[in-house]
Amino acid sequence: MIPTGKARLAGVMGWPVEHSLSPCLHGYWLDAYEIDGAYVPLAVAPEDFADALRMLARLGFQGANVTVPHKEAAFQVVDETDDQARHLGAVNTVIVQEDGTLLGRNTDGFGFLENLKAAEPAWTAATGPAVIIGAGGAARAVVAALLGAGVPEVKLVNRTRQRADKLASDLGGAITAVPWKDRASVLSGAALLVNTTTLGMTGYGALELDLDDLPSEALVNDIVYTPLETPLLAEARKRGNRAVDGLGMLLHQARPGFAAWFGREPEVTPDLRTAVLETRGQ
Ligand code: ATR
């Protein structure tokens, strides 16, 4: 519906922001639930970010998502943070509270877990060890979520070993850093394999990973969703593994923000996926 003068407002701050799919997915939900609201892209340069974020309450916004490159800066600016944001030192969802203060949350790990659960309801973190490729920001969210959900062990494989060691010591818990050259042999006994690197994304290099040692019952997930069916997922499916694409993580991570800003728990449906994919294709 067309927003009225009383519409609830939210948006996404990024720089650049034009490739963000968040306006499409929140816009879809606003339409589907006939909510008097608007969700807009906010192109905010790094030097303006702190002021812009603090201004949300005075502009009448309920809050905002924060995307690249502002997630760490947002963590510094907000008044309060949730546990996930503190684990990651990064905020992706900001909620303006009743007294005008800003609550910073990080819902990436929630989105990751909900995507796996929705795609494979039988999967639980406790099933067995997880092998995670990569040690960047996305890996942090994934590893923290898996440990929180009760995964018995995380084997963390990263090209730059020190980054894996740093992630392991920052998060604590049952994380073992594994040298990049051992990325194929470490798959033996894994119940879950997740690629969190940019490898396999359109325009980036390939993830060279031999899946021979991966048990056939293991679940494989790629954070990359451009293309939806990455070479890793295609290879996994070919050898009989269950494979889950990365688009669902983006859709599910948006749920807590939408619920807080617009007062309704939104659902991730096949129609929403189609709408977001059509927007991305333009
Ligand atoms: P994000 O925050 O989105 O996770 P990032 O912090 O840039 O992004 O992390 C990218 C990840 O992809 C890192 O694990 C990176 O490995 P390094 O820590 O060694 O840089 C990984 N990556 C990127 N290009 C790679 C390549 N050509 N080979 C192996 N790993 C690569």
Coordinates of C-alpha atoms in Angstrom, one line a residue, residues 19-183:
H19 CA 23.0 -3.4 -4.9
S20 CA 21.3 -4.1 -1.6
L21 CA 18.4 -6.5 -1.9
S22 CA 17.0 -5.4 1.5
P23 CA 14.6 -2.8 0.0
C24 CA 13.1 -5.4 -2.2
L25 CA 12.6 -8.0 0.6
H26 CA 11.2 -5.6 3.2
G27 CA 9.1 -3.9 0.5
Y28 CA 7.7 -7.3 -0.4
W29 CA 6.7 -8.0 3.2
L30 CA 5.2 -4.5 3.7
D31 CA 3.0 -5.1 0.6
A32 CA 2.1 -8.7 1.5
Y33 CA 1.0 -7.7 5.1
E34 CA -0.6 -4.3 3.9
I35 CA 1.5 -2.4 6.5
D36 CA 1.6 1.4 6.4
G37 CA 5.3 1.6 6.2
A38 CA 8.3 2.3 3.9
Y39 CA 11.8 0.8 3.7
V40 CA 14.3 2.8 1.7
P41 CA 18.0 2.6 0.6
L42 CA 20.2 5.2 2.3
A43 CA 23.5 5.8 0.6
V44 CA 25.6 7.1 3.5
A45 CA 29.3 7.9 3.1
P46 CA 31.7 6.6 5.8
E47 CA 32.4 10.1 7.1
D48 CA 28.7 10.8 7.6
F49 CA 27.8 7.4 9.0
A50 CA 27.9 8.1 12.8
D51 CA 25.8 11.3 12.4
A52 CA 23.4 9.7 10.1
L53 CA 22.8 6.7 12.4
R54 CA 22.3 8.9 15.5
M55 CA 19.8 11.0 13.5
L56 CA 17.5 8.0 12.9
A57 CA 15.4 8.7 15.9
R58 CA 15.0 12.4 15.2
L59 CA 13.9 11.6 11.6
G60 CA 11.2 9.4 13.0
F61 CA 12.7 6.1 11.8
Q62 CA 12.1 2.9 13.7
G63 CA 15.6 1.7 12.8
A64 CA 17.7 0.5 10.0
N65 CA 19.8 -2.2 8.6
V66 CA 23.5 -1.5 8.2
T67 CA 25.6 -3.1 5.5
V68 CA 29.1 -2.9 4.0
P69 CA 31.2 -1.0 5.0
H70 CA 29.4 0.3 8.1
K71 CA 28.8 -2.8 10.3
E72 CA 31.8 -2.3 12.6
A73 CA 31.3 1.5 12.8
A74 CA 27.6 0.9 13.8
F75 CA 28.9 -1.3 16.7
Q76 CA 30.7 1.7 18.0
V77 CA 27.9 4.2 17.6
V78 CA 24.9 2.4 19.1
D79 CA 24.0 2.7 22.8
E80 CA 23.3 -1.0 23.5
T81 CA 24.2 -4.3 21.8
D82 CA 23.0 -7.9 21.9
D83 CA 25.3 -10.9 22.6
Q84 CA 25.7 -11.7 18.9
A85 CA 26.8 -8.2 18.0
R86 CA 29.3 -8.3 20.8
H87 CA 30.7 -11.6 19.6
L88 CA 31.2 -10.2 16.2
G89 CA 32.1 -6.6 16.9
A90 CA 29.6 -5.7 14.2
V91 CA 26.0 -4.6 13.9
N92 CA 23.6 -5.3 11.0
T93 CA 20.3 -4.3 12.5
V94 CA 19.6 -1.1 14.5
I95 CA 16.4 -0.6 16.5
V96 CA 15.3 2.8 17.8
Q97 CA 14.0 2.1 21.3
E98 CA 11.1 4.0 23.0
D99 CA 13.5 6.4 24.7
G100 CA 15.3 7.2 21.4
T101 CA 18.4 5.1 22.3
L102 CA 19.8 2.7 19.7
L103 CA 19.9 -1.0 20.1
G104 CA 22.4 -2.7 17.8
R105 CA 21.9 -6.4 16.9
N106 CA 23.6 -8.8 14.7
T107 CA 21.2 -11.2 13.0
D108 CA 23.6 -12.9 10.5
G109 CA 24.1 -16.0 12.6
F110 CA 20.3 -16.2 13.2
G111 CA 19.8 -16.0 9.5
F112 CA 22.4 -18.7 8.8
L113 CA 20.9 -21.2 11.3
E114 CA 17.3 -20.5 10.2
N115 CA 18.2 -21.0 6.6
L116 CA 19.7 -24.4 7.3
K117 CA 16.7 -25.4 9.5
A118 CA 14.2 -24.3 6.9
A119 CA 15.9 -26.1 4.1
E120 CA 16.8 -29.2 6.1
P121 CA 14.5 -29.6 9.1
A122 CA 16.2 -32.8 10.1
W123 CA 19.6 -31.1 10.5
T124 CA 20.8 -30.1 14.0
A125 CA 24.1 -28.6 15.0
A126 CA 24.7 -31.5 17.4
T127 CA 24.9 -34.0 14.5
G128 CA 28.7 -33.7 14.2
P129 CA 31.7 -31.5 13.4
A130 CA 31.4 -28.6 11.0
V131 CA 34.1 -27.6 8.5
I132 CA 34.0 -23.8 7.8
I133 CA 36.0 -22.4 4.9
G134 CA 37.1 -18.8 5.5
A135 CA 37.8 -16.6 8.5
G136 CA 36.3 -13.2 7.6
G137 CA 33.2 -11.4 9.0
A138 CA 30.8 -13.9 7.6
A139 CA 32.8 -16.8 9.0
R140 CA 32.6 -15.2 12.5
A141 CA 28.8 -15.0 12.4
V142 CA 28.6 -18.6 11.2
V143 CA 31.0 -20.1 13.7
A144 CA 29.5 -18.1 16.7
A145 CA 26.0 -19.3 15.6
L146 CA 27.1 -22.9 15.3
L147 CA 28.9 -22.9 18.7
G148 CA 25.8 -21.3 20.3
A149 CA 23.6 -24.0 18.7
G150 CA 25.7 -26.8 20.2
V151 CA 28.0 -28.0 17.3
P152 CA 30.6 -30.4 18.9
E153 CA 33.6 -29.0 17.0
V154 CA 34.4 -26.4 14.3
K155 CA 37.3 -27.0 12.0
L156 CA 38.2 -23.7 10.5
V157 CA 40.1 -23.6 7.2
N158 CA 41.5 -20.3 6.0
R159 CA 44.1 -19.4 3.4
T160 CA 45.7 -17.0 6.0
R161 CA 46.3 -19.1 9.0
Q162 CA 46.7 -16.2 11.5
R163 CA 43.2 -15.0 10.7
A164 CA 41.8 -18.5 11.6
D165 CA 43.8 -18.5 14.8
K166 CA 42.6 -15.0 15.7
L167 CA 38.9 -16.0 15.1
A168 CA 39.4 -19.1 17.2
S169 CA 40.9 -17.2 20.1
D170 CA 38.4 -14.4 19.9
L171 CA 35.3 -16.7 20.0
G172 CA 36.8 -19.4 22.3
G173 CA 35.2 -22.8 22.4
A174 CA 35.8 -26.0 20.3
I175 CA 37.4 -24.4 17.2
T176 CA 40.5 -25.9 15.5
A177 CA 42.3 -23.9 12.9
V178 CA 43.3 -26.1 10.0
P179 CA 46.0 -25.3 7.3
W180 CA 44.6 -24.4 3.9
K181 CA 46.6 -27.3 2.3
D182 CA 44.6 -29.8 4.4
R183 CA 41.2 -28.5 3.4

